[in-house]
CSV table of C-alpha atoms in Angstrom, one decimal:
chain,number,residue,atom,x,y,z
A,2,UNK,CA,140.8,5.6,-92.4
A,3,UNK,CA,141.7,5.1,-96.1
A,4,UNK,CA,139.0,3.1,-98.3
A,5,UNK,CA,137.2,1.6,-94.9
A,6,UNK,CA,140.8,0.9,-93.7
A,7,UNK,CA,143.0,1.7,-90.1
A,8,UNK,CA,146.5,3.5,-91.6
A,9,UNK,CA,149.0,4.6,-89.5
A,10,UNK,CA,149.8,8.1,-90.1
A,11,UNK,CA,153.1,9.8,-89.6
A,12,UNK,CA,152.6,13.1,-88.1
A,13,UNK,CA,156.0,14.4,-88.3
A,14,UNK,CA,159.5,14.6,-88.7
A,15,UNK,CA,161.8,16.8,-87.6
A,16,UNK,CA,164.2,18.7,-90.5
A,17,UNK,CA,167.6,19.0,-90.4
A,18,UNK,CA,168.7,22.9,-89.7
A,19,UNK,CA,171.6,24.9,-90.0
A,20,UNK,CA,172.7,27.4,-87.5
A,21,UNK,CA,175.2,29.9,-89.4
A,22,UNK,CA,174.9,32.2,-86.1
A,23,UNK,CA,176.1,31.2,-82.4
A,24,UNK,CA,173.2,33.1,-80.9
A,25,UNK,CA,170.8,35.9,-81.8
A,26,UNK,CA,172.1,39.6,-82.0
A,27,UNK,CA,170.4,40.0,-78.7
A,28,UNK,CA,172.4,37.6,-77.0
A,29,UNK,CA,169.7,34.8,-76.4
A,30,UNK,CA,170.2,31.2,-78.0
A,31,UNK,CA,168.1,30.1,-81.4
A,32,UNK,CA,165.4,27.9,-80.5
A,33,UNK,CA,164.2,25.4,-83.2
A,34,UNK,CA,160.6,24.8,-83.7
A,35,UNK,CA,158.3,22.8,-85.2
A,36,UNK,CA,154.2,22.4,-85.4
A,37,UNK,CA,152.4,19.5,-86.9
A,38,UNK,CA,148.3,19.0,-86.6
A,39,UNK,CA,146.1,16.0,-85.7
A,40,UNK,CA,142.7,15.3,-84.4
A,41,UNK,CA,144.0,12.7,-81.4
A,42,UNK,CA,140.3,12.7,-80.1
A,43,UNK,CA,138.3,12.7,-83.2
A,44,UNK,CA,136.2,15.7,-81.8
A,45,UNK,CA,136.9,17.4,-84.6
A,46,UNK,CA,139.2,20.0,-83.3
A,47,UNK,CA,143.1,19.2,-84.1
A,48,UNK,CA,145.8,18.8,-81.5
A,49,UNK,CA,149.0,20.9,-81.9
A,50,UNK,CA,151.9,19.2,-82.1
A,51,UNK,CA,154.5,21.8,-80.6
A,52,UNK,CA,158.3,20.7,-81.1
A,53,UNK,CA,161.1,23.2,-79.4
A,54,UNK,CA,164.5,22.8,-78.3
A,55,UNK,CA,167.9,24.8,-78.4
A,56,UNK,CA,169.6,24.6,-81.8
A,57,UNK,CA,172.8,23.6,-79.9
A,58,UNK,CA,170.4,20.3,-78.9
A,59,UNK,CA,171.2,17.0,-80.1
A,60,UNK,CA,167.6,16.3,-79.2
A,61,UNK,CA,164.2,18.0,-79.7
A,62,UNK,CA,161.3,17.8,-77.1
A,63,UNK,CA,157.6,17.4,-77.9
A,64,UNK,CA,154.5,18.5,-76.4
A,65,UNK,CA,151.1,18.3,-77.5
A,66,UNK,CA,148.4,20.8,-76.2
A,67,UNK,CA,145.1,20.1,-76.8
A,68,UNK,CA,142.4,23.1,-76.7
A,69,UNK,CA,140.1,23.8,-74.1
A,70,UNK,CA,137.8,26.6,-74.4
A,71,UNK,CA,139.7,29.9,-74.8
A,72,UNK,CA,143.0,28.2,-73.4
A,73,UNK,CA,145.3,25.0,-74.4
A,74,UNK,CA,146.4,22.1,-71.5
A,75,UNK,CA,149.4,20.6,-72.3
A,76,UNK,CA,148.4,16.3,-72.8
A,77,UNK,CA,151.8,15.2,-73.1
A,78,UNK,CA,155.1,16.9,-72.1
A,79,UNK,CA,158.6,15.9,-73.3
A,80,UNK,CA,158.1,13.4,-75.8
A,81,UNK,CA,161.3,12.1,-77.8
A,82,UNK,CA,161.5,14.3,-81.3
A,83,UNK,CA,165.1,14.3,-82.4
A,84,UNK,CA,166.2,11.7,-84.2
A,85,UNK,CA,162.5,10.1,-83.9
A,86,UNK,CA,159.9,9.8,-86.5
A,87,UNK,CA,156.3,10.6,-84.9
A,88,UNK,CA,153.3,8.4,-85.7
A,89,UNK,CA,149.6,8.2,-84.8
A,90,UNK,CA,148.2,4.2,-84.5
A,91,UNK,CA,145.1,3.3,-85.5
A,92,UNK,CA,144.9,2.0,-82.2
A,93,UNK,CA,143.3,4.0,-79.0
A,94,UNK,CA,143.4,4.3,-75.5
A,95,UNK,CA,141.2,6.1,-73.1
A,96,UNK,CA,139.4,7.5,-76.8
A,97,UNK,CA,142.5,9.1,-77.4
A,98,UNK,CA,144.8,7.6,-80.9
A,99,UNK,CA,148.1,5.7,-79.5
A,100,UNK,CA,151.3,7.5,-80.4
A,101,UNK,CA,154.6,5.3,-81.4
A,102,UNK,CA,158.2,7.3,-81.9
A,103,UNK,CA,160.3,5.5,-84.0
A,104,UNK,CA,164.6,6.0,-84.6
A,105,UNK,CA,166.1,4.3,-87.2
A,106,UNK,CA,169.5,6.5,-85.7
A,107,UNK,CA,169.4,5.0,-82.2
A,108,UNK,CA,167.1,1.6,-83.4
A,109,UNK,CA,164.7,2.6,-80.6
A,110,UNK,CA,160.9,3.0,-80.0
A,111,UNK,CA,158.5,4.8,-77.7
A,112,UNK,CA,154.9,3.9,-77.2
A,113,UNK,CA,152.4,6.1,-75.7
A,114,UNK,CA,149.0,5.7,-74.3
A,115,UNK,CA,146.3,8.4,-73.0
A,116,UNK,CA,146.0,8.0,-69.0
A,117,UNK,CA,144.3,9.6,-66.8
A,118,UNK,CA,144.9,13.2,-68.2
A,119,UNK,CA,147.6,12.9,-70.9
A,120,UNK,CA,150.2,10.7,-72.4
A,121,UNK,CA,152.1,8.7,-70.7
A,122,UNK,CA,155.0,6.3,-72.0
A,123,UNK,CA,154.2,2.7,-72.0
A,124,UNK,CA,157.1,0.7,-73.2
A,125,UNK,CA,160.4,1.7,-74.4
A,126,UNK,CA,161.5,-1.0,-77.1
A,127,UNK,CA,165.9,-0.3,-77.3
C-alpha cells in the first residue's frame, strides 16, 4: 500500500552475469544465485525468494520458502526466472499475494495463485 493505495511491487529481476571460467577449480559447475525478500502472507515475517540455476542455463528457476518454526517449507518450486520479471499483485489468494512473471524477451506471462499448500500456476498468457 502506497498513500491508502494497492501497487504492484516488482520483487526482482534477474542480472545479467559473466562467466570468465568454464567451471570452478574443483571441477563442479558455477551456480548463479539470487535472493529477494517479501512478506507474501502479511504475518510479518518475509518470504525468501531463492533463484539458482547453472551459469551455462539459459533459464533460472525460482523457489520461495517460507519459514516455519526453526525450518523453511518450500511454497513454490520452479517458477520461471530467466528472462522473467517477478511481481507481487495486490491481489490474493488463499491470504497469500498473487504472483505474475512477466518476459518482454519471450512476450509471455505466468500467473500464480496460493492452493492448497503453495503456488501453483494458473494461466500461462504466450
Amino acid at each position: 500500500m502506497v498513500n491508502g493505495e494497492s501497487e504492484t511491487v516488482k520483487i526482482h529481476r534477474p542480472t545479467n552475469m559473466i562467466v570468465a571460467l568454464d567451471e570452478r577449480e574443483d571441477g563442479y559447475i558455477s551456480v548463479a544465485t539470487y535472493l529477494a525478500f517479501y512478506d507474501l502472507n502479511s504475518d510479518g515475517i518475509d518470504e525468501i525468494f531463492f533463484a539458482h540455476g547453472s551459469t551455462y542455463a539459459t533459464m533460472l528457476r525460482l523457489d520461495i520458502l517460507q519459514k516455519e518454526n526453526d525450518t523453511y517449507k518450500i511454497i513454490a518450486r520452479g517458477l520461471i526466472e530467466a528472462k522473467a520479471d517477478s511481481y507481487i499483485l495486490p491481489t490474493k489468494t488463499n491470504g497469500y499475494y498473487d504472483i505474475l512473471q512477466k518476459s518482454d524477451v519471450w512476450k509471455q506471462e505466468w500467473l500464480y495463485q496460493f492452493v492448497d499448500t503453495e503456488y501453483k500456476l494458473i494461466k500461462h498468457i504466450k
